[in-house]
mmCIF file of C-alpha atoms in Angstrom:
data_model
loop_
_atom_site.group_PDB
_atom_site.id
_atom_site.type_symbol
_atom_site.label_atom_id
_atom_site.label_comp_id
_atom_site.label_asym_id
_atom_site.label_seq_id
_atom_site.Cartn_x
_atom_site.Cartn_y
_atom_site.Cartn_z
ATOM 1 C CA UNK A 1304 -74.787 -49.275 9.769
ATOM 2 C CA UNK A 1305 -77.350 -46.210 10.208
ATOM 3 C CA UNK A 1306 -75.501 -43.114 10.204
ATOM 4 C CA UNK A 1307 -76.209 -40.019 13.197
ATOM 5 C CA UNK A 1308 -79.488 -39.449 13.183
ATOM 6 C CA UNK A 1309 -81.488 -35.888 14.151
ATOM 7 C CA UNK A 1310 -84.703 -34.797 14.219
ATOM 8 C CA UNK A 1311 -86.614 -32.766 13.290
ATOM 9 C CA UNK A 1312 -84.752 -31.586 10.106
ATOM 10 C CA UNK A 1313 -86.985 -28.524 10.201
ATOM 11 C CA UNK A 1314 -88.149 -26.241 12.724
ATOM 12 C CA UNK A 1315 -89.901 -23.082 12.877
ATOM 13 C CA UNK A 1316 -90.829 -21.023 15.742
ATOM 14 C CA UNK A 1317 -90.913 -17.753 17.131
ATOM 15 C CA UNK A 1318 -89.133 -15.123 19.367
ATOM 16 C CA UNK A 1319 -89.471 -16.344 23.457
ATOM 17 C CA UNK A 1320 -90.101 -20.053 22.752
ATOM 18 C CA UNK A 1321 -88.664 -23.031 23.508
ATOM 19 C CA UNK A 1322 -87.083 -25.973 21.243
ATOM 20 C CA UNK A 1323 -85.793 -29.047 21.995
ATOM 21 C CA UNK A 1324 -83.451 -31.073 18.925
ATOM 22 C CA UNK A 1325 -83.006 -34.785 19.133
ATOM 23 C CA UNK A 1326 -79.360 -36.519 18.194
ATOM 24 C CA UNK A 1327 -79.311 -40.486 18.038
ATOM 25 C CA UNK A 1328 -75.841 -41.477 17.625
ATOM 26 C CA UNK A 1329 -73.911 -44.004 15.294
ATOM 27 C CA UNK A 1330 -75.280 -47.456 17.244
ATOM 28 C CA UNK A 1331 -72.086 -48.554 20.095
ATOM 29 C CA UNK A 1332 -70.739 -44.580 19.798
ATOM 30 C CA UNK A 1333 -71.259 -43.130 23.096
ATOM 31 C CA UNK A 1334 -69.647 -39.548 22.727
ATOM 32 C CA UNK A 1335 -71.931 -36.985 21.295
ATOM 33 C CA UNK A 1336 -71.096 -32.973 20.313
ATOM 34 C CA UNK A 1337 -73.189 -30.165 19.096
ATOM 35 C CA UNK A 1338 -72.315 -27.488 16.941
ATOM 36 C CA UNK A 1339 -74.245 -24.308 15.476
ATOM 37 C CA UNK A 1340 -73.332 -23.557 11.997
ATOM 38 C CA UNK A 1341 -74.349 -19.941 10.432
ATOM 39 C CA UNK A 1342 -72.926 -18.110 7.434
ATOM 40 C CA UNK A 1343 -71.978 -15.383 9.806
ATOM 41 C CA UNK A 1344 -70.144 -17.171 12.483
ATOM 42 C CA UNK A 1345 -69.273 -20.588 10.754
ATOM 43 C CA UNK A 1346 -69.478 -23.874 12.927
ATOM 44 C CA UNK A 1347 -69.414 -23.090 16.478
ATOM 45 C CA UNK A 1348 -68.994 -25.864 19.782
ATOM 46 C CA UNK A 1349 -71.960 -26.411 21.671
ATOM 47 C CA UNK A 1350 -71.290 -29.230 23.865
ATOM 48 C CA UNK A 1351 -70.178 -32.178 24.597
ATOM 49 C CA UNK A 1352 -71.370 -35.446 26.090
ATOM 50 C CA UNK A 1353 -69.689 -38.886 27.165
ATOM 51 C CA UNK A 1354 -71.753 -41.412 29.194
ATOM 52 C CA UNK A 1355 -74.376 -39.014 30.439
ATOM 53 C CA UNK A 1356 -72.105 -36.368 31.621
ATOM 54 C CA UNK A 1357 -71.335 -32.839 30.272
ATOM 55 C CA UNK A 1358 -67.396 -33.115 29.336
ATOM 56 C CA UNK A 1359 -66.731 -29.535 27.494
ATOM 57 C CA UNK A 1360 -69.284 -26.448 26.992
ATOM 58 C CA UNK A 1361 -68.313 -23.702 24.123
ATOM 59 C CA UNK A 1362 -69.432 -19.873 24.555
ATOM 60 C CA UNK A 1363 -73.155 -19.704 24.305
ATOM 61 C CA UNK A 1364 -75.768 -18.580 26.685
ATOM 62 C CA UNK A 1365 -77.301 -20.430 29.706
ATOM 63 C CA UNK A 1366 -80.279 -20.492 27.365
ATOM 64 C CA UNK A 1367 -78.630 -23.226 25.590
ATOM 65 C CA UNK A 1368 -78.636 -26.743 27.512
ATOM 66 C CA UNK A 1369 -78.376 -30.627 26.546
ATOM 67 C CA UNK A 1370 -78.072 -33.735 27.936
ATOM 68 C CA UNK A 1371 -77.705 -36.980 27.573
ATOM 69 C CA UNK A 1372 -79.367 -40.225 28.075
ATOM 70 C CA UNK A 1373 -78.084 -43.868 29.084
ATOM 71 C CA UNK A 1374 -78.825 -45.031 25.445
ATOM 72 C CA UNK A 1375 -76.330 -42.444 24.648
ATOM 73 C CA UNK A 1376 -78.894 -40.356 22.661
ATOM 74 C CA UNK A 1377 -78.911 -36.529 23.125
ATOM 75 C CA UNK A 1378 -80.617 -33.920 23.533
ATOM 76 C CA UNK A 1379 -80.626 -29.779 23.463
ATOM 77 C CA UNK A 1380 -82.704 -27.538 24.264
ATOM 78 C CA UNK A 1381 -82.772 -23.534 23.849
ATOM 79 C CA UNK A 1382 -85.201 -21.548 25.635
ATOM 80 C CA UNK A 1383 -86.417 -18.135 25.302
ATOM 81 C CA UNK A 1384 -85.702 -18.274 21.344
ATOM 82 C CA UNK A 1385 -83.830 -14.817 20.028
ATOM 83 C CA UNK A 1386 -83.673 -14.488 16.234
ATOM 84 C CA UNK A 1387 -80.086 -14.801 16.156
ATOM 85 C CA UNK A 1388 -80.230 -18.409 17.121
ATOM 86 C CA UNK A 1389 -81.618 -19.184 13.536
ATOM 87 C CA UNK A 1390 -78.784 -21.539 12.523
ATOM 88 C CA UNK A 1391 -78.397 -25.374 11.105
ATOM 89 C CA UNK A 1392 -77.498 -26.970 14.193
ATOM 90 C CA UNK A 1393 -75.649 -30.153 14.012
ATOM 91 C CA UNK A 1394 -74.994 -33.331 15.969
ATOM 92 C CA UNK A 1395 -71.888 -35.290 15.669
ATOM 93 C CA UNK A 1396 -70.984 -38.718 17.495
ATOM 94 C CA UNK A 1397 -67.796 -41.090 17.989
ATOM 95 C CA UNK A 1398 -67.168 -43.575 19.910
ATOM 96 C CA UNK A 1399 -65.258 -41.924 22.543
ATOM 97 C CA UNK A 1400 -64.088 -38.377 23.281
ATOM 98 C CA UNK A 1401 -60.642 -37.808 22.576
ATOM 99 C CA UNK A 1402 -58.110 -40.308 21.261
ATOM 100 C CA UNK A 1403 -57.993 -39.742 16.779
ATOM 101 C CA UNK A 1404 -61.033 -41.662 16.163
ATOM 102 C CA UNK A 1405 -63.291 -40.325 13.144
ATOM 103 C CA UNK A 1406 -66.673 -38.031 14.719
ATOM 104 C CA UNK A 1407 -69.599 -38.877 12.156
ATOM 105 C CA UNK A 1408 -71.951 -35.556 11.682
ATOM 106 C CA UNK A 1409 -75.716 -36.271 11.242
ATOM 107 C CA UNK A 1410 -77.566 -34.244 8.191
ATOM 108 C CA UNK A 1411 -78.376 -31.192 11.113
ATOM 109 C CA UNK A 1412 -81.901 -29.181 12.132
ATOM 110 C CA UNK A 1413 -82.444 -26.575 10.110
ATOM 111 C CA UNK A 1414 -83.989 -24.216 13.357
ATOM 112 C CA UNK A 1415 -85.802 -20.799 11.991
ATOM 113 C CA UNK A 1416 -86.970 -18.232 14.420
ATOM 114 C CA UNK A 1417 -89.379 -15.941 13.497
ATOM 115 C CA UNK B 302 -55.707 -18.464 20.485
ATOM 116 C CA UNK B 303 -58.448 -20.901 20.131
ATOM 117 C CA UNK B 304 -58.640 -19.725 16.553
ATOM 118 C CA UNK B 305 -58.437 -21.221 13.377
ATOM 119 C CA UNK B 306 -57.956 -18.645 10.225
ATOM 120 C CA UNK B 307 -58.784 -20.685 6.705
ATOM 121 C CA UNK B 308 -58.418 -18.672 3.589
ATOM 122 C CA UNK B 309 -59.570 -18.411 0.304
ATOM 123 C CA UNK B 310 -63.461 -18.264 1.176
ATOM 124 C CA UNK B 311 -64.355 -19.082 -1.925
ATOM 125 C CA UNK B 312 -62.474 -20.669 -5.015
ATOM 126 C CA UNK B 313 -63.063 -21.602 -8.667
ATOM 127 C CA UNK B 314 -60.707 -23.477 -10.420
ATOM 128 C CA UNK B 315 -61.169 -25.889 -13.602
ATOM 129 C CA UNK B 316 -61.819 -29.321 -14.126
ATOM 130 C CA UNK B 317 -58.371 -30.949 -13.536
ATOM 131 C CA UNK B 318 -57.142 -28.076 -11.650
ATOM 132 C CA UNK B 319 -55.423 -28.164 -8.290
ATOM 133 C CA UNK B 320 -57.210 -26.628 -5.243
ATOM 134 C CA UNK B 321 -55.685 -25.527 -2.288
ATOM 135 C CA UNK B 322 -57.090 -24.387 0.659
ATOM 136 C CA UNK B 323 -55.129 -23.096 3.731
ATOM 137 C CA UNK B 324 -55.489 -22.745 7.494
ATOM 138 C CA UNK B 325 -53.228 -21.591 10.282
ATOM 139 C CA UNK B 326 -53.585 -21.746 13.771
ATOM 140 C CA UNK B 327 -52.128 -20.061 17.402
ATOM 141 C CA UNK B 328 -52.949 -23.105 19.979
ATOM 142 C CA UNK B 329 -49.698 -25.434 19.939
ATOM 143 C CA UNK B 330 -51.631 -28.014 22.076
ATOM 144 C CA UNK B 331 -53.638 -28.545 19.291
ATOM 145 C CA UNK B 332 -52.914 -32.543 18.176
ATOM 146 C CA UNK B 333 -55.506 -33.111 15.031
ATOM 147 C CA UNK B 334 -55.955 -31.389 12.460
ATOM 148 C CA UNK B 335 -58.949 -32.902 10.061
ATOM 149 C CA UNK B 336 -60.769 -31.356 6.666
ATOM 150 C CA UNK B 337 -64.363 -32.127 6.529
ATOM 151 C CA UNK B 338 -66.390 -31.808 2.980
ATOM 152 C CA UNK B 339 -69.989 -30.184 3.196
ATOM 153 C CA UNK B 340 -72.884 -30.911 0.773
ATOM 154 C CA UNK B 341 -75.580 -28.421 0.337
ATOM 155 C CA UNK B 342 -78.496 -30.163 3.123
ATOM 156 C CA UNK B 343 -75.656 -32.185 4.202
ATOM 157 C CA UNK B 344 -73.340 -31.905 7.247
ATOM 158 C CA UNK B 345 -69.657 -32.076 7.535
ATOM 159 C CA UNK B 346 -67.891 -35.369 6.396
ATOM 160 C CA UNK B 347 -64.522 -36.413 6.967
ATOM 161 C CA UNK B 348 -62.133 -35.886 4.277
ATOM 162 C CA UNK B 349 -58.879 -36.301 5.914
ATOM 163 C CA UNK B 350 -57.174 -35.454 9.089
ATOM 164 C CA UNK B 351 -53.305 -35.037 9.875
ATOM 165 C CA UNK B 352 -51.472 -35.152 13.538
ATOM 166 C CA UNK B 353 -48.233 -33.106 14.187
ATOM 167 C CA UNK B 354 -45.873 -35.550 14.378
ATOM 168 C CA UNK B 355 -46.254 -36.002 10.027
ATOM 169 C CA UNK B 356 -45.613 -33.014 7.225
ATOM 170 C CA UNK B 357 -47.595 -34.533 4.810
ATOM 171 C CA UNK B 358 -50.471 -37.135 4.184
ATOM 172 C CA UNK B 359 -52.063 -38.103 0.829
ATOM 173 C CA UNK B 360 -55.193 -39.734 0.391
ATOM 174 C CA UNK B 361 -56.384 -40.342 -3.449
ATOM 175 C CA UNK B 362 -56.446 -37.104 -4.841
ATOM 176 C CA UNK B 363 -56.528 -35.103 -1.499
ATOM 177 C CA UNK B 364 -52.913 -34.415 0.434
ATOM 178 C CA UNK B 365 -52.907 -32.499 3.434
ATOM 179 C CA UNK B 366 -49.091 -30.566 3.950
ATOM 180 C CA UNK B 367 -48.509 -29.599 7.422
ATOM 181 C CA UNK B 368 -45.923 -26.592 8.872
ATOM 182 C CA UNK B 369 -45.673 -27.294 12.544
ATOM 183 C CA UNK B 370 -43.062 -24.601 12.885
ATOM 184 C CA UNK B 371 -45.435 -21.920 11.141
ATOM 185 C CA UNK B 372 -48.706 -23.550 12.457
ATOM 186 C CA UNK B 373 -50.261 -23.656 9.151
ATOM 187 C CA UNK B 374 -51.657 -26.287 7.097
ATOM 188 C CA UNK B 375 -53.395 -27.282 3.778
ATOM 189 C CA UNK B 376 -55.473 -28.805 1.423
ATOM 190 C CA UNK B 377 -54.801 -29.845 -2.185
ATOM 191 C CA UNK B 378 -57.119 -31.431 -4.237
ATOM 192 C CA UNK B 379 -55.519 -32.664 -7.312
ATOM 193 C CA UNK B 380 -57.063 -33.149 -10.155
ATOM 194 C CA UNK B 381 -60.284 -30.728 -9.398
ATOM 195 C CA UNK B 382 -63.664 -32.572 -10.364
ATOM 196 C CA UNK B 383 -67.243 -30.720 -10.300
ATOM 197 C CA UNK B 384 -67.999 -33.359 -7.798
ATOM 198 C CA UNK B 385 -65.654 -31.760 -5.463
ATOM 199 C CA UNK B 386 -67.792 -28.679 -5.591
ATOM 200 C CA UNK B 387 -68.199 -27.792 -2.048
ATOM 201 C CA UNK B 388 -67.662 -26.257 0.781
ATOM 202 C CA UNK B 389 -64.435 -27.259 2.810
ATOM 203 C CA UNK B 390 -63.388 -26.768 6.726
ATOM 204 C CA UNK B 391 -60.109 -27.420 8.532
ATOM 205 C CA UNK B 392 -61.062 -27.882 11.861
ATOM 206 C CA UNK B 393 -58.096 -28.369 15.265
ATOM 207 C CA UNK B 394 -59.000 -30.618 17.993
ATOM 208 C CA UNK B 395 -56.742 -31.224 21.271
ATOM 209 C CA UNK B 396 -57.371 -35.086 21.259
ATOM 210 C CA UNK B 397 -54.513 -35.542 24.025
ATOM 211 C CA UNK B 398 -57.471 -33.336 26.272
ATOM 212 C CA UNK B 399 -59.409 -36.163 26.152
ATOM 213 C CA UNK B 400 -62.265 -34.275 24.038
ATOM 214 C CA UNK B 401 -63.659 -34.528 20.413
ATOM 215 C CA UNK B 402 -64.029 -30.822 20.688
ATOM 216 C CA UNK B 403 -63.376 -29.567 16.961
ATOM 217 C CA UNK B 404 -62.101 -25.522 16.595
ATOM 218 C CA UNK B 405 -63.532 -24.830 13.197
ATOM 219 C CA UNK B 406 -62.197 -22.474 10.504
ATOM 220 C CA UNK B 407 -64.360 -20.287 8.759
ATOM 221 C CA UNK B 408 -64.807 -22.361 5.110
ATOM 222 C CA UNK B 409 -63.928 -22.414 2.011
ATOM 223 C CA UNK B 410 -66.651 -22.562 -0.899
ATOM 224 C CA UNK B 411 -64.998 -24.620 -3.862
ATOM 225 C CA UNK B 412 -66.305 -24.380 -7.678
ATOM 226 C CA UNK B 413 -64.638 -26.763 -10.185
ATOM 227 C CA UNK B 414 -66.249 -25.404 -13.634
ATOM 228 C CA UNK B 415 -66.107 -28.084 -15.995
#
């Protein structure tokens, strides 16, 4: 069974862009979070999607969106890129929010902004 | 109170050693409490992951001991290999919520020297 997938791995761009990270989940999971991970500020919550819909947002700017398809694939997207959003970001995927069942992380983008 | 405080941040012990690795938390509603293993270029695995309602779970050479009463719980590793060598989270989750969202602590980088 293929494991969370997410591309790209690597990403550079620069100060005022845009990027957009792709998350294909474990195949029949259909609940997808994102996290941020720096050395600074550890692994943050970015969102979280079940069946298309936007169940839980953590504590980041409006420049930070996602969404999520019928396929159950995600994506995000930050706009207006700030140097401080250099981070690993990471997409994790169960089969359902809630309940104790296991969330599988994929290997993460590495974004950099210059 | 969404917290989670994890302590040492680093750790070097010797081959057949025992680590431990502890976390304590504020947010009683919390209702999982996992430990996810990081690779370098890797993301988070699952290691192991306690609920409340148990004050201790083993698996192999990993046992998690939980303190409901002083919110706190760890990590041993028993029997430290240099394959263990890396970095450890405890993470909190309110699963009853009906969300996967994880609350992460801030890591712990483990060494085994051989």
């Amino acid at each position: 069974k293929a494991g969370v997938t997410q591309t790209p791995r690597y990403l550079i761009k620069t100060r005022g862009q845009q990027v957009t990270l792709s998350c294909s989940p474990i195949s029949g999971h259909r609940s997808v979070s994102w996290y941020q991970q720096t050395p600074g500020q550890g692994l943050q919550f970015l969102f979280e999607y079940f069946s298309e819909t936007q169940r839980n947002k953590g504590n980041f700017p409006g420049r930070f969106s996602g969404r999520q398809f019928s396929n159950s694939r995600s994506e995000m997207n930050v706009s207006t890129l700030e140097l401080g959003d250099s981070a690993l970001y990471l997409c994790a995927s169960s089969l359902v929010p809630g309940a104790y069942n296991e969330q599988f992380f994929g290997p993460g983008t590495r974004l950099t902004v210059l | 109170q969404q917290q989670v405080k994890q302590s040492p941040q680093s750790l070097i012990v010797q081959k057949g050693g025992i680590s431990i690795i502890n976390c304590a938390y504020e947010n009683t509603a919390f209702d999982y409490f996992p430990w996810y293993q990081q690779f370098p270029g890797k993301g988070p695995a699952l290691l192991i992951a306690i609920r409340p309602d148990v004050s201790e779970k083993k698996e192999g050479r990993f046992t998690i001991s939980f303190n409901k009463s002083a919110k706190q719980f760890s990590l041993h590793i028993m029997d430290s290999q240099p394959g263990d060598s890396a970095t450890y989270f405890c993470a909190a989750s309110m699963r009853s919520g009906n969300t996967g969202k994880l609350i992460f602590g801030q890591g712990t980088t483990l060494q085994v020297k051989p």
